Amino acid sequence: MHIFSGIMALALSIAVPFGSAAPVPDDSIKPRFNWNKIKYVYAFGDSYTFVGGTQGYPKFSFIGSAFNFSYTPQQLLEDEIQLNVTGSDGASWLEYLTGCFQGRPAECAPRQLWDFAFSGADVDKTLIPLHHNFSVDLVDQVREWALFASDVIPHPAEETITAFWIGINDTGDTLNNSTLDFKAFWELEMQSLFGAVQNAYNHNLRGTYLFMTLPPLERSPDHIGTAIAPLYEQNIKDYNTALLNHTAHFARTHPDVNVLTFDTHQWFYDILDNAEQYGFTNITGFCQCSDPAFFWFNTGHPTARVHSLLAEAVETELKKAAGL
Ligand SMILES: *[C@@H]1O[C@H](CO)[C@@H](O)[C@H](O)[C@H]1NC(C)=O
Ligand SMILES: *[C@@H]1O[C@H](CO)[C@@H](O)[C@H](O)[C@H]1NC(C)=O
Ligand SMILES: *[C@@H]1O[C@H](CO)[C@@H](O)[C@H](O)[C@H]1NC(C)=O
Ligand SMILES: *[C@@H]1O[C@H](CO)[C@@H](O)[C@H](O)[C@H]1NC(C)=O
Ligand SMILES: *[C@@H]1O[C@H](CO)[C@@H](O)[C@H](O)[C@H]1NC(C)=O
Ligand SMILES: *[C@@H]1O[C@H](CO)[C@@H](O)[C@H](O)[C@H]1NC(C)=O
Ligand SMILES: *[C@@H]1O[C@H](CO)[C@@H](O)[C@H](O)[C@H]1NC(C)=O
Ligand SMILES: *[C@@H]1O[C@H](CO)[C@@H](O)[C@H](O)[C@H]1NC(C)=O
């Protein structure tokens, strides 16, 4: 992994604002972040992040759907993660990161994975229509968590990290819309996204927040080399710029939480540009198989092996952020 050393130092950083005029956040009120003490990993997002659960919508979620919006404490606590029910039919990055691959999250050690991501989720159904009538967008994932989970599963600040990884479907769903002012649209999306983050915060989800940037989907098998790829590339970069701006703003205005970012975009580039060093000999096609030569599992999702490498890279940065 040594080729990352230059870039990865920047990839995950405390999102404090630039500029000497900015007030210095009062770090004394931040919980200490120590990855080794983290016991609860919460997540919100889309197919890159979801894991299947016995109480979820089959192959879309760990728990709930638009038609099963509420759940009881018992359903939540008895819900079991289903092995390899993910966007790549293998383990996902958060399963590798937590070691929580199967069964009840509360029985996982050393870390519990509480994953509220929904496959195919956009940020906000008032901005982009739901993919299916049973889909749960990110705003509602957090709303559901706040209503039905926040008082049921623990989230002590020093033992909790919450990941947000969203926008993959949003940038894909809007790509063909020739009348859309994209930059203005990403700003609207950020207002919804950070409204949801604030909702989580208001329900006492504190500790550490981790925001993941969007990967370069213009390099995925169904877009690489197409006429629309340059626009896709630009939209993803602009979305990421808006995300990092709002992340910095959130950090500035919430000095009592740790705010980290992981630059998934740069990380994907590093792997794709140095693919052979990682044993990937096919980065343009895909294979719904376990052949380690393939980077892509299908037209828009990386393989379980990529998820495993991503988890390693994220963990390395989390340890660095904790000074380990
Ligand atoms: C709601 O979830 C339960 C399992 O928790 C399932 O049996 C039922 O079919 C679901 N209903 C809908 C409409 O998805
Ligand atoms: C689950 O996925 C992993 C790869 O992430 C694979 O190594 C393992 O064989 C799969 N297990 C089953 C039972 O399919
Ligand atoms: C968005 O979500 C759907 C699932 O509803 C998935 O099949 C599709 O590939 C995703 N789109 C992108 C651009 O990843
Ligand atoms: C949801 O959509 C499916 C397929 O489009 C349809 O058959 C079903 O009736 C819809 N359910 C509701 C409650 O609208
Ligand atoms: C965008 O247009 C392309 C080419 O017509 C099509 O293949 C693709 O499915 C469209 N994407 C969406 C999200 O509608
Ligand atoms: C394109 O964006 C415009 C402006 O936001 C919106 O009104 C329209 O419904 C979108 N079109 C499609 C096909 O999504
Ligand atoms: C950055 O985010 C803030 C609010 O968080 C917003 O007011 C500002 O317009 C954004 N800056 C740019 C350049 O979009
Ligand atoms: C990558 O895989 C695809 C699908 O199997 C195949 O068509 C293509 O030739 C492969 N490319 C390389 C460079 O091996």
CSV table of C-alpha atoms and ligand atoms in Angstrom, one decimal:
chain,number,residue,atom,x,y,z
A,1,MET,CA,0.0,0.0,0.0
A,2,HIS,CA,3.1,2.2,0.1
A,3,ILE,CA,2.3,4.0,-3.1
A,4,PHE,CA,-0.5,5.8,-1.3
A,5,SER,CA,1.7,7.5,1.2
A,6,GLY,CA,1.7,10.9,-0.4
A,7,ILE,CA,-2.0,11.1,-1.2
A,8,MET,CA,-3.6,9.3,1.6
A,9,ALA,CA,-2.2,11.6,4.2
A,10,LEU,CA,-4.6,14.1,2.7
A,11,ALA,CA,-7.3,11.7,1.9
A,12,LEU,CA,-8.7,11.6,5.4
A,13,SER,CA,-8.5,14.8,7.2
A,14,ILE,CA,-10.2,16.7,10.0
A,15,ALA,CA,-12.4,19.0,8.0
A,16,VAL,CA,-11.5,22.3,9.6
A,17,PRO,CA,-11.8,25.3,7.4
A,18,PHE,CA,-8.9,27.0,5.7
A,19,GLY,CA,-8.1,30.7,6.4
A,20,SER,CA,-6.5,32.3,9.4
A,21,ALA,CA,-9.5,34.5,10.0
A,22,ALA,CA,-11.8,31.6,10.8
A,23,PRO,CA,-12.5,31.1,14.5
A,24,VAL,CA,-10.6,28.1,15.9
A,25,PRO,CA,-13.1,25.5,16.9
A,26,ASP,CA,-12.9,24.7,20.6
A,27,ASP,CA,-11.2,21.2,20.4
A,28,SER,CA,-11.5,20.8,24.1
A,29,ILE,CA,-15.2,19.8,23.8
A,30,LYS,CA,-14.6,17.2,21.1
A,31,PRO,CA,-14.7,13.6,22.1
A,32,ARG,CA,-11.3,11.9,21.8
A,33,PHE,CA,-11.3,9.8,18.6
A,34,ASN,CA,-9.6,6.5,19.0
A,35,TRP,CA,-10.4,3.9,16.4
A,36,ASN,CA,-9.4,1.1,18.8
A,37,LYS,CA,-12.2,2.2,21.2
A,38,ILE,CA,-14.9,2.4,18.5
A,39,LYS,CA,-17.6,-0.2,19.2
A,40,TYR,CA,-20.5,1.2,17.1
A,41,VAL,CA,-20.4,1.9,13.4
A,42,TYR,CA,-23.5,3.5,12.0
A,43,ALA,CA,-24.0,4.0,8.3
A,44,PHE,CA,-26.4,5.7,5.9
A,45,GLY,CA,-26.2,5.5,2.1
A,46,ASP,CA,-26.9,3.5,-1.0
A,47,SER,CA,-25.9,0.2,-2.7
A,48,TYR,CA,-22.2,0.7,-2.1
A,49,THR,CA,-22.9,0.6,1.6
A,50,PHE,CA,-26.1,-1.4,2.3
A,51,VAL,CA,-26.1,-4.9,3.8
A,52,GLY,CA,-29.1,-7.2,3.6
A,53,GLY,CA,-31.0,-8.0,6.8
A,54,THR,CA,-33.7,-10.5,7.7
A,55,GLN,CA,-36.0,-7.6,8.5
A,56,GLY,CA,-35.1,-5.6,5.4
A,57,TYR,CA,-36.5,-5.3,2.0
A,58,PRO,CA,-35.0,-8.4,0.2
A,59,LYS,CA,-31.6,-7.4,-1.4
A,60,PHE,CA,-32.1,-3.7,-0.7
A,61,SER,CA,-31.8,-3.0,3.1
A,62,PHE,CA,-30.9,-4.2,6.5
A,63,ILE,CA,-34.3,-3.1,7.9
A,64,GLY,CA,-37.4,-1.5,6.7
A,65,SER,CA,-38.7,0.0,3.4
A,66,ALA,CA,-41.1,2.7,2.4
A,67,PHE,CA,-44.0,0.2,3.1
A,68,ASN,CA,-42.5,-0.9,6.4
A,69,PHE,CA,-41.4,2.4,7.6
A,70,SER,CA,-41.6,1.7,11.3
A,71,TYR,CA,-39.9,-1.1,13.1
A,72,THR,CA,-40.1,-2.3,16.7
A,73,PRO,CA,-37.1,-2.5,19.1
A,74,GLN,CA,-37.5,-6.3,19.0
A,75,GLN,CA,-37.3,-6.3,15.1
A,76,LEU,CA,-34.2,-4.2,15.2
A,77,LEU,CA,-32.4,-6.2,17.9
A,78,GLU,CA,-33.3,-9.5,16.3
A,79,ASP,CA,-32.5,-8.5,12.8
A,80,GLU,CA,-29.6,-10.5,11.3
A,81,ILE,CA,-27.2,-9.3,8.7
A,82,GLN,CA,-27.3,-11.8,5.8
A,83,LEU,CA,-24.0,-13.1,4.5
A,84,ASN,CA,-22.9,-11.5,1.2
A,85,VAL,CA,-26.2,-9.7,0.5
A,86,THR,CA,-24.6,-6.5,-0.8
A,87,GLY,CA,-24.1,-4.6,-4.0
A,88,SER,CA,-21.3,-7.0,-5.1
A,89,ASP,CA,-22.7,-10.3,-3.7
A,90,GLY,CA,-19.7,-10.5,-1.4
A,91,ALA,CA,-18.6,-8.7,1.7
A,92,SER,CA,-18.9,-4.9,1.7
A,93,TRP,CA,-16.4,-2.3,3.0
A,94,LEU,CA,-18.1,-1.8,6.3
A,95,GLU,CA,-18.3,-5.5,6.9
A,96,TYR,CA,-14.6,-5.7,6.4
A,97,LEU,CA,-14.0,-2.7,8.6
A,98,THR,CA,-16.1,-4.0,11.5
A,99,GLY,CA,-15.7,-7.7,11.1
A,100,CYS,CA,-19.6,-7.8,11.2
A,101,PHE,CA,-20.4,-10.1,8.3
A,102,GLN,CA,-23.4,-12.0,9.5
A,103,GLY,CA,-25.9,-12.3,12.3
A,104,ARG,CA,-27.2,-9.9,14.9
A,105,PRO,CA,-25.0,-6.7,14.9
A,106,ALA,CA,-25.1,-6.6,18.8
A,107,GLU,CA,-23.3,-9.9,18.8
A,108,CYS,CA,-20.4,-8.7,16.5
A,109,ALA,CA,-17.0,-8.0,18.0
A,110,PRO,CA,-15.0,-5.9,18.2
A,111,ARG,CA,-17.4,-3.7,16.4
A,112,GLN,CA,-21.2,-3.6,15.7
A,113,LEU,CA,-22.4,-2.5,12.3
A,114,TRP,CA,-25.7,-0.7,12.3
A,115,ASP,CA,-26.3,-0.1,8.6
A,116,PHE,CA,-29.4,1.9,7.5
A,117,ALA,CA,-28.3,2.3,3.9
A,118,PHE,CA,-30.8,1.4,1.2
A,119,SER,CA,-29.8,0.2,-2.2
A,120,GLY,CA,-30.5,2.7,-5.0
A,121,ALA,CA,-31.1,5.6,-2.5
A,122,ASP,CA,-30.8,9.2,-3.6
A,123,VAL,CA,-30.5,12.0,-1.1
A,124,ASP,CA,-34.0,13.2,-1.0
A,125,LYS,CA,-37.2,12.1,-2.8
A,126,THR,CA,-38.4,15.6,-3.1
A,127,LEU,CA,-35.4,16.3,-5.4
A,128,ILE,CA,-35.2,13.1,-7.4
A,129,PRO,CA,-38.1,10.5,-7.6
A,130,LEU,CA,-37.5,7.2,-5.7
A,131,HIS,CA,-36.2,4.4,-7.9
A,132,HIS,CA,-39.0,2.1,-6.6
A,133,ASN,CA,-42.0,2.7,-4.5
A,134,PHE,CA,-40.4,0.8,-1.6
A,135,SER,CA,-37.1,2.8,-1.7
A,136,VAL,CA,-36.0,4.8,1.3
A,137,ASP,CA,-33.9,7.9,0.5
A,138,LEU,CA,-31.2,9.1,2.8
A,139,VAL,CA,-33.3,11.8,4.5
A,140,ASP,CA,-35.8,9.1,5.4
A,141,GLN,CA,-33.1,6.6,6.5
A,142,VAL,CA,-32.0,9.1,9.1
A,143,ARG,CA,-35.7,9.9,10.0
A,144,GLU,CA,-36.4,6.2,10.5
A,145,TRP,CA,-33.3,5.8,12.6
A,146,ALA,CA,-34.3,8.8,14.7
A,147,LEU,CA,-37.8,7.5,15.3
A,148,PHE,CA,-37.2,3.8,15.8
A,149,ALA,CA,-33.6,3.2,16.6
A,150,SER,CA,-32.0,6.1,18.3
A,151,ASP,CA,-33.3,5.2,21.7
A,152,VAL,CA,-32.8,1.4,21.2
A,153,ILE,CA,-29.2,0.9,20.2
A,154,PRO,CA,-26.3,2.7,22.0
A,155,HIS,CA,-24.2,5.4,20.6
A,156,PRO,CA,-21.8,6.8,23.2
A,157,ALA,CA,-19.8,9.5,21.7
A,158,GLU,CA,-16.3,8.1,22.3
A,159,GLU,CA,-17.3,4.6,20.9
A,160,THR,CA,-19.3,5.7,17.9
A,161,ILE,CA,-18.5,6.6,14.3
A,162,THR,CA,-21.2,7.3,11.6
A,163,ALA,CA,-20.5,7.0,7.9
A,164,PHE,CA,-22.4,8.9,5.2
A,165,TRP,CA,-21.8,7.8,1.6
A,166,ILE,CA,-24.4,9.1,-0.8
A,167,GLY,CA,-24.8,10.7,-4.2
A,168,ILE,CA,-23.7,7.8,-6.5
A,169,ASN,CA,-27.3,7.4,-7.7
A,170,ASP,CA,-28.0,11.1,-7.7
A,171,THR,CA,-25.2,11.9,-10.1
A,172,GLY,CA,-26.2,8.9,-12.2
A,173,ASP,CA,-29.9,9.7,-12.2
A,174,THR,CA,-29.5,13.3,-13.3
A,175,LEU,CA,-26.9,12.8,-16.0
A,176,ASN,CA,-29.3,12.9,-18.9
A,177,ASN,CA,-31.1,16.0,-17.7
A,178,SER,CA,-30.1,18.7,-20.2
A,179,THR,CA,-32.2,21.4,-18.5
A,180,LEU,CA,-30.7,20.9,-15.0
A,181,ASP,CA,-28.3,23.5,-13.5
A,182,PHE,CA,-26.1,20.9,-11.9
A,183,LYS,CA,-24.1,23.1,-9.6
A,184,ALA,CA,-27.2,24.7,-8.2
A,185,PHE,CA,-28.7,21.2,-7.9
A,186,TRP,CA,-25.8,19.9,-5.8
A,187,GLU,CA,-26.3,22.8,-3.5
A,188,LEU,CA,-30.0,21.8,-3.0
A,189,GLU,CA,-28.8,18.2,-2.4
A,190,MET,CA,-26.4,19.4,0.2
A,191,GLN,CA,-29.1,21.3,2.1
A,192,SER,CA,-31.1,18.0,2.2
A,193,LEU,CA,-28.1,15.9,3.1
A,194,PHE,CA,-26.9,18.2,5.9
A,195,GLY,CA,-30.4,18.6,7.1
A,196,ALA,CA,-30.4,14.8,7.6
A,197,VAL,CA,-27.0,15.0,9.3
A,198,GLN,CA,-28.4,17.6,11.6
A,199,ASN,CA,-31.3,15.4,12.4
A,200,ALA,CA,-28.9,12.6,13.4
A,201,TYR,CA,-27.0,15.1,15.5
A,202,ASN,CA,-30.2,16.4,17.2
A,203,HIS,CA,-31.0,12.8,18.2
A,204,ASN,CA,-27.7,12.6,19.9
A,205,LEU,CA,-25.7,10.7,17.3
A,206,ARG,CA,-22.4,12.4,18.2
A,207,GLY,CA,-18.8,11.2,18.4
A,208,THR,CA,-17.3,11.0,14.9
A,209,TYR,CA,-18.8,11.5,11.5
A,210,LEU,CA,-17.1,10.2,8.4
A,211,PHE,CA,-18.0,11.6,5.0
A,212,MET,CA,-17.0,9.6,1.8
A,213,THR,CA,-16.6,11.4,-1.5
A,214,LEU,CA,-18.1,9.9,-4.7
A,215,PRO,CA,-15.9,7.6,-6.8
A,216,PRO,CA,-15.2,8.3,-10.5
A,217,LEU,CA,-18.2,6.4,-11.9
A,218,GLU,CA,-17.4,7.7,-15.4
A,219,ARG,CA,-14.8,5.0,-15.3
A,220,SER,CA,-17.3,2.2,-14.7
A,221,PRO,CA,-18.0,-0.3,-17.4
A,222,ASP,CA,-21.2,1.3,-18.6
A,223,HIS,CA,-19.7,4.8,-19.0
A,224,ILE,CA,-16.0,4.5,-19.7
A,225,GLY,CA,-15.3,5.9,-23.2
A,226,THR,CA,-18.8,7.1,-23.8
A,227,ALA,CA,-19.7,10.6,-25.1
A,228,ILE,CA,-21.3,11.5,-21.7
A,229,ALA,CA,-18.3,10.4,-19.6
A,230,PRO,CA,-16.7,13.9,-19.5
A,231,LEU,CA,-19.9,15.4,-18.1
A,232,TYR,CA,-20.3,12.6,-15.6
A,233,GLU,CA,-16.7,13.1,-14.5
A,234,GLN,CA,-17.3,16.9,-14.0
A,235,ASN,CA,-20.6,16.4,-12.2
A,236,ILE,CA,-19.0,14.0,-9.7
A,237,LYS,CA,-16.2,16.4,-9.1
A,238,ASP,CA,-18.6,19.2,-8.6
A,239,TYR,CA,-20.7,17.1,-6.2
A,240,ASN,CA,-17.6,16.3,-4.2
A,241,THR,CA,-16.6,20.0,-4.1
A,242,ALA,CA,-20.0,20.8,-2.7
A,243,LEU,CA,-19.8,17.9,-0.3
A,244,LEU,CA,-16.4,19.0,1.1
A,245,ASN,CA,-17.6,22.6,1.4
A,246,HIS,CA,-20.6,21.6,3.4
A,247,THR,CA,-18.6,19.1,5.5
A,248,ALA,CA,-16.2,21.9,6.4
A,249,HIS,CA,-19.1,24.1,7.3
A,250,PHE,CA,-20.6,21.3,9.5
A,251,ALA,CA,-17.3,20.8,11.2
A,252,ARG,CA,-17.0,24.5,11.9
A,253,THR,CA,-20.5,24.8,13.3
A,254,HIS,CA,-20.4,21.6,15.3
A,255,PRO,CA,-17.1,21.7,17.3
A,256,ASP,CA,-18.3,19.0,19.7
A,257,VAL,CA,-18.0,16.3,17.1
A,258,ASN,CA,-15.1,15.0,15.1
A,259,VAL,CA,-15.6,15.3,11.4
A,260,LEU,CA,-13.5,13.2,9.0
A,261,THR,CA,-13.5,12.8,5.2
A,262,PHE,CA,-12.2,10.0,3.1
A,263,ASP,CA,-11.4,10.8,-0.5
A,264,THR,CA,-12.8,7.8,-2.2
A,265,HIS,CA,-12.5,9.6,-5.5
A,266,GLN,CA,-8.8,9.9,-5.3
A,267,TRP,CA,-8.5,6.4,-3.9
A,268,PHE,CA,-10.4,4.9,-6.9
A,269,TYR,CA,-8.1,6.8,-9.2
A,270,ASP,CA,-5.0,5.5,-7.5
A,271,ILE,CA,-6.2,1.9,-7.8
A,272,LEU,CA,-7.4,2.2,-11.4
A,273,ASP,CA,-4.3,4.0,-12.5
A,274,ASN,CA,-2.0,1.4,-10.8
A,275,ALA,CA,-4.4,-1.5,-11.4
A,276,GLU,CA,-1.7,-4.2,-12.1
A,277,GLN,CA,0.1,-3.5,-8.9
A,278,TYR,CA,-3.1,-4.6,-7.2
A,279,GLY,CA,-3.6,-7.6,-9.4
A,280,PHE,CA,-6.4,-6.1,-11.3
A,281,THR,CA,-5.9,-6.9,-15.0
A,282,ASN,CA,-9.4,-6.0,-16.1
A,283,ILE,CA,-10.7,-2.5,-15.1
A,284,THR,CA,-13.0,-1.8,-18.0
A,285,GLY,CA,-15.2,-4.9,-18.2
A,286,PHE,CA,-16.9,-6.7,-15.3
A,287,CYS,CA,-17.5,-10.2,-14.0
A,288,GLN,CA,-20.2,-11.4,-11.7
A,289,CYS,CA,-17.8,-13.9,-10.4
A,290,SER,CA,-15.0,-14.1,-7.8
A,291,ASP,CA,-12.2,-13.7,-10.3
A,292,PRO,CA,-9.7,-11.4,-8.5
A,293,ALA,CA,-8.5,-9.9,-11.8
A,294,PHE,CA,-11.7,-7.9,-12.2
A,295,PHE,CA,-12.2,-4.5,-10.6
A,296,TRP,CA,-15.9,-4.2,-11.5
A,297,PHE,CA,-18.5,-6.7,-10.4
A,298,ASN,CA,-21.2,-5.3,-12.7
A,299,THR,CA,-21.7,-2.2,-14.7
A,300,GLY,CA,-21.7,0.1,-11.7
A,301,HIS,CA,-20.4,-1.7,-8.6
A,302,PRO,CA,-16.8,-2.8,-7.7
A,303,THR,CA,-16.0,-6.3,-6.6
A,304,ALA,CA,-15.8,-7.5,-3.0
A,305,ARG,CA,-12.0,-7.5,-3.4
A,306,VAL,CA,-12.2,-3.7,-4.0
A,307,HIS,CA,-14.4,-3.4,-0.9
A,308,SER,CA,-11.8,-5.2,1.1
A,309,LEU,CA,-9.0,-2.9,-0.1
A,310,LEU,CA,-11.1,0.1,0.5
A,311,ALA,CA,-11.8,-1.0,4.1
A,312,GLU,CA,-8.0,-1.4,4.6
A,313,ALA,CA,-7.3,2.1,3.3
A,314,VAL,CA,-10.1,3.6,5.4
A,315,GLU,CA,-8.9,1.8,8.5
A,316,THR,CA,-5.3,3.0,7.9
A,317,GLU,CA,-6.6,6.5,7.8
A,318,LEU,CA,-8.8,6.1,10.8
A,319,LYS,CA,-5.8,4.9,12.8
A,320,LYS,CA,-3.8,7.8,11.6
A,321,ALA,CA,-6.6,10.2,12.5
A,322,ALA,CA,-6.4,8.8,16.0
A,323,GLY,CA,-2.7,9.1,16.1
A,324,LEU,CA,-2.2,5.3,16.3
B,1,LIG,C1,-42.6,-5.8,6.1
B,1,LIG,O1,-41.5,-6.5,6.8
B,1,LIG,C2,-41.9,-7.9,7.2
B,1,LIG,C3,-40.7,-8.5,7.9
B,1,LIG,O2,-40.2,-7.6,8.8
B,1,LIG,C4,-42.3,-8.7,6.0
B,1,LIG,O3,-42.7,-9.9,6.4
B,1,LIG,C5,-43.3,-8.0,5.2
B,1,LIG,O4,-43.6,-8.7,4.0
B,1,LIG,C6,-42.9,-6.6,4.9
B,1,LIG,N1,-44.0,-5.9,4.2
B,1,LIG,C7,-43.8,-5.1,3.1
B,1,LIG,C8,-45.0,-4.5,2.5
B,1,LIG,O5,-42.7,-5.0,2.6
B,2,LIG,C1,-18.9,-14.2,0.7
B,2,LIG,O1,-18.1,-13.3,0.0
B,2,LIG,C2,-16.7,-13.4,0.2
B,2,LIG,C3,-16.0,-12.3,-0.5
B,2,LIG,O2,-16.4,-11.1,0.0
B,2,LIG,C4,-16.2,-14.8,-0.3
B,2,LIG,O3,-14.9,-14.9,0.0
B,2,LIG,C5,-17.0,-15.9,0.4
B,2,LIG,O4,-16.7,-17.1,-0.2
B,2,LIG,C6,-18.5,-15.6,0.2
B,2,LIG,N1,-19.2,-16.6,1.0
B,2,LIG,C7,-20.2,-17.3,0.5
B,2,LIG,C8,-20.8,-18.4,1.5
B,2,LIG,O5,-20.6,-17.2,-0.6
B,3,LIG,C1,-28.5,3.2,-8.6
B,3,LIG,O1,-29.4,2.3,-7.9
B,3,LIG,C2,-29.8,1.1,-8.7
B,3,LIG,C3,-30.7,0.3,-7.7
B,3,LIG,O2,-31.9,0.8,-7.6
B,3,LIG,C4,-28.7,0.4,-9.3
B,3,LIG,O3,-29.1,-0.7,-10.0
B,3,LIG,C5,-27.9,1.4,-10.2
B,3,LIG,O4,-26.9,0.7,-10.8
B,3,LIG,C6,-27.5,2.6,-9.4
B,3,LIG,N1,-26.9,3.6,-10.3
B,3,LIG,C7,-25.7,4.0,-10.3
B,3,LIG,C8,-25.3,5.1,-11.2
B,3,LIG,O5,-24.9,3.4,-9.6
B,4,LIG,C1,-45.3,-0.5,-6.1
B,4,LIG,O1,-44.9,-0.7,-7.4
B,4,LIG,C2,-45.2,-2.0,-7.9
B,4,LIG,C3,-44.5,-2.2,-9.3
B,4,LIG,O2,-44.3,-1.0,-9.9
B,4,LIG,C4,-46.7,-2.2,-8.1
B,4,LIG,O3,-47.0,-3.4,-8.6
B,4,LIG,C5,-47.3,-2.0,-6.7
B,4,LIG,O4,-48.7,-2.0,-6.8
B,4,LIG,C6,-46.9,-0.7,-6.0
B,4,LIG,N1,-47.3,-0.7,-4.7
B,4,LIG,C7,-48.0,0.3,-4.1
B,4,LIG,C8,-48.5,0.1,-2.7
B,4,LIG,O5,-48.2,1.4,-4.7
B,5,LIG,C1,-29.3,8.2,-20.0
B,5,LIG,O1,-29.2,8.0,-21.5
B,5,LIG,C2,-28.5,6.9,-21.9
B,5,LIG,C3,-28.4,6.9,-23.4
B,5,LIG,O2,-29.7,7.1,-23.9
B,5,LIG,C4,-29.3,5.6,-21.3
B,5,LIG,O3,-28.6,4.5,-21.7
B,5,LIG,C5,-29.4,5.7,-19.8
B,5,LIG,O4,-30.1,4.7,-19.3
B,5,LIG,C6,-30.0,7.0,-19.4
B,5,LIG,N1,-29.9,7.1,-17.9
B,5,LIG,C7,-30.9,7.5,-17.1
B,5,LIG,C8,-30.6,7.5,-15.7
B,5,LIG,O5,-32.0,7.7,-17.5
B,6,LIG,C1,-34.7,17.8,-15.2
B,6,LIG,O1,-34.5,18.9,-14.3
B,6,LIG,C2,-35.6,19.8,-14.2
B,6,LIG,C3,-35.1,21.0,-13.3
B,6,LIG,O2,-34.8,20.5,-12.1
B,6,LIG,C4,-36.8,19.1,-13.7
B,6,LIG,O3,-37.9,20.0,-13.6
B,6,LIG,C5,-37.1,17.9,-14.6
B,6,LIG,O4,-38.2,17.2,-14.0
B,6,LIG,C6,-35.9,17.0,-14.8
B,6,LIG,N1,-36.2,16.0,-15.8
B,6,LIG,C7,-36.1,14.8,-15.6
B,6,LIG,C8,-36.4,13.9,-16.8
B,6,LIG,O5,-35.7,14.3,-14.6
B,7,LIG,C1,-20.4,26.4,1.0
B,7,LIG,O1,-21.4,26.0,1.9
B,7,LIG,C2,-22.1,27.1,2.6
B,7,LIG,C3,-23.0,26.6,3.6
B,7,LIG,O2,-22.6,25.4,4.2
B,7,LIG,C4,-22.9,27.9,1.5
B,7,LIG,O3,-23.5,29.0,2.2
B,7,LIG,C5,-21.9,28.4,0.4
B,7,LIG,O4,-22.7,28.9,-0.6
B,7,LIG,C6,-21.1,27.2,-0.1
B,7,LIG,N1,-20.1,27.7,-1.0
B,7,LIG,C7,-20.1,27.4,-2.3
B,7,LIG,C8,-18.9,28.0,-3.1
B,7,LIG,O5,-20.9,26.8,-2.9
B,8,LIG,C1,-12.4,-7.4,-19.6
B,8,LIG,O1,-13.5,-8.2,-19.4
B,8,LIG,C2,-14.5,-8.1,-20.5
B,8,LIG,C3,-15.7,-8.9,-20.0
B,8,LIG,O2,-15.4,-10.2,-19.7
B,8,LIG,C4,-13.9,-8.5,-21.8
B,8,LIG,O3,-14.8,-8.3,-22.8
B,8,LIG,C5,-12.6,-7.7,-22.1
B,8,LIG,O4,-12.0,-8.1,-23.2
B,8,LIG,C6,-11.7,-7.7,-20.9
B,8,LIG,N1,-10.6,-6.8,-21.1
B,8,LIG,C7,-9.3,-7.1,-20.9
B,8,LIG,C8,-8.3,-6.0,-21.1
B,8,LIG,O5,-9.0,-8.2,-20.5
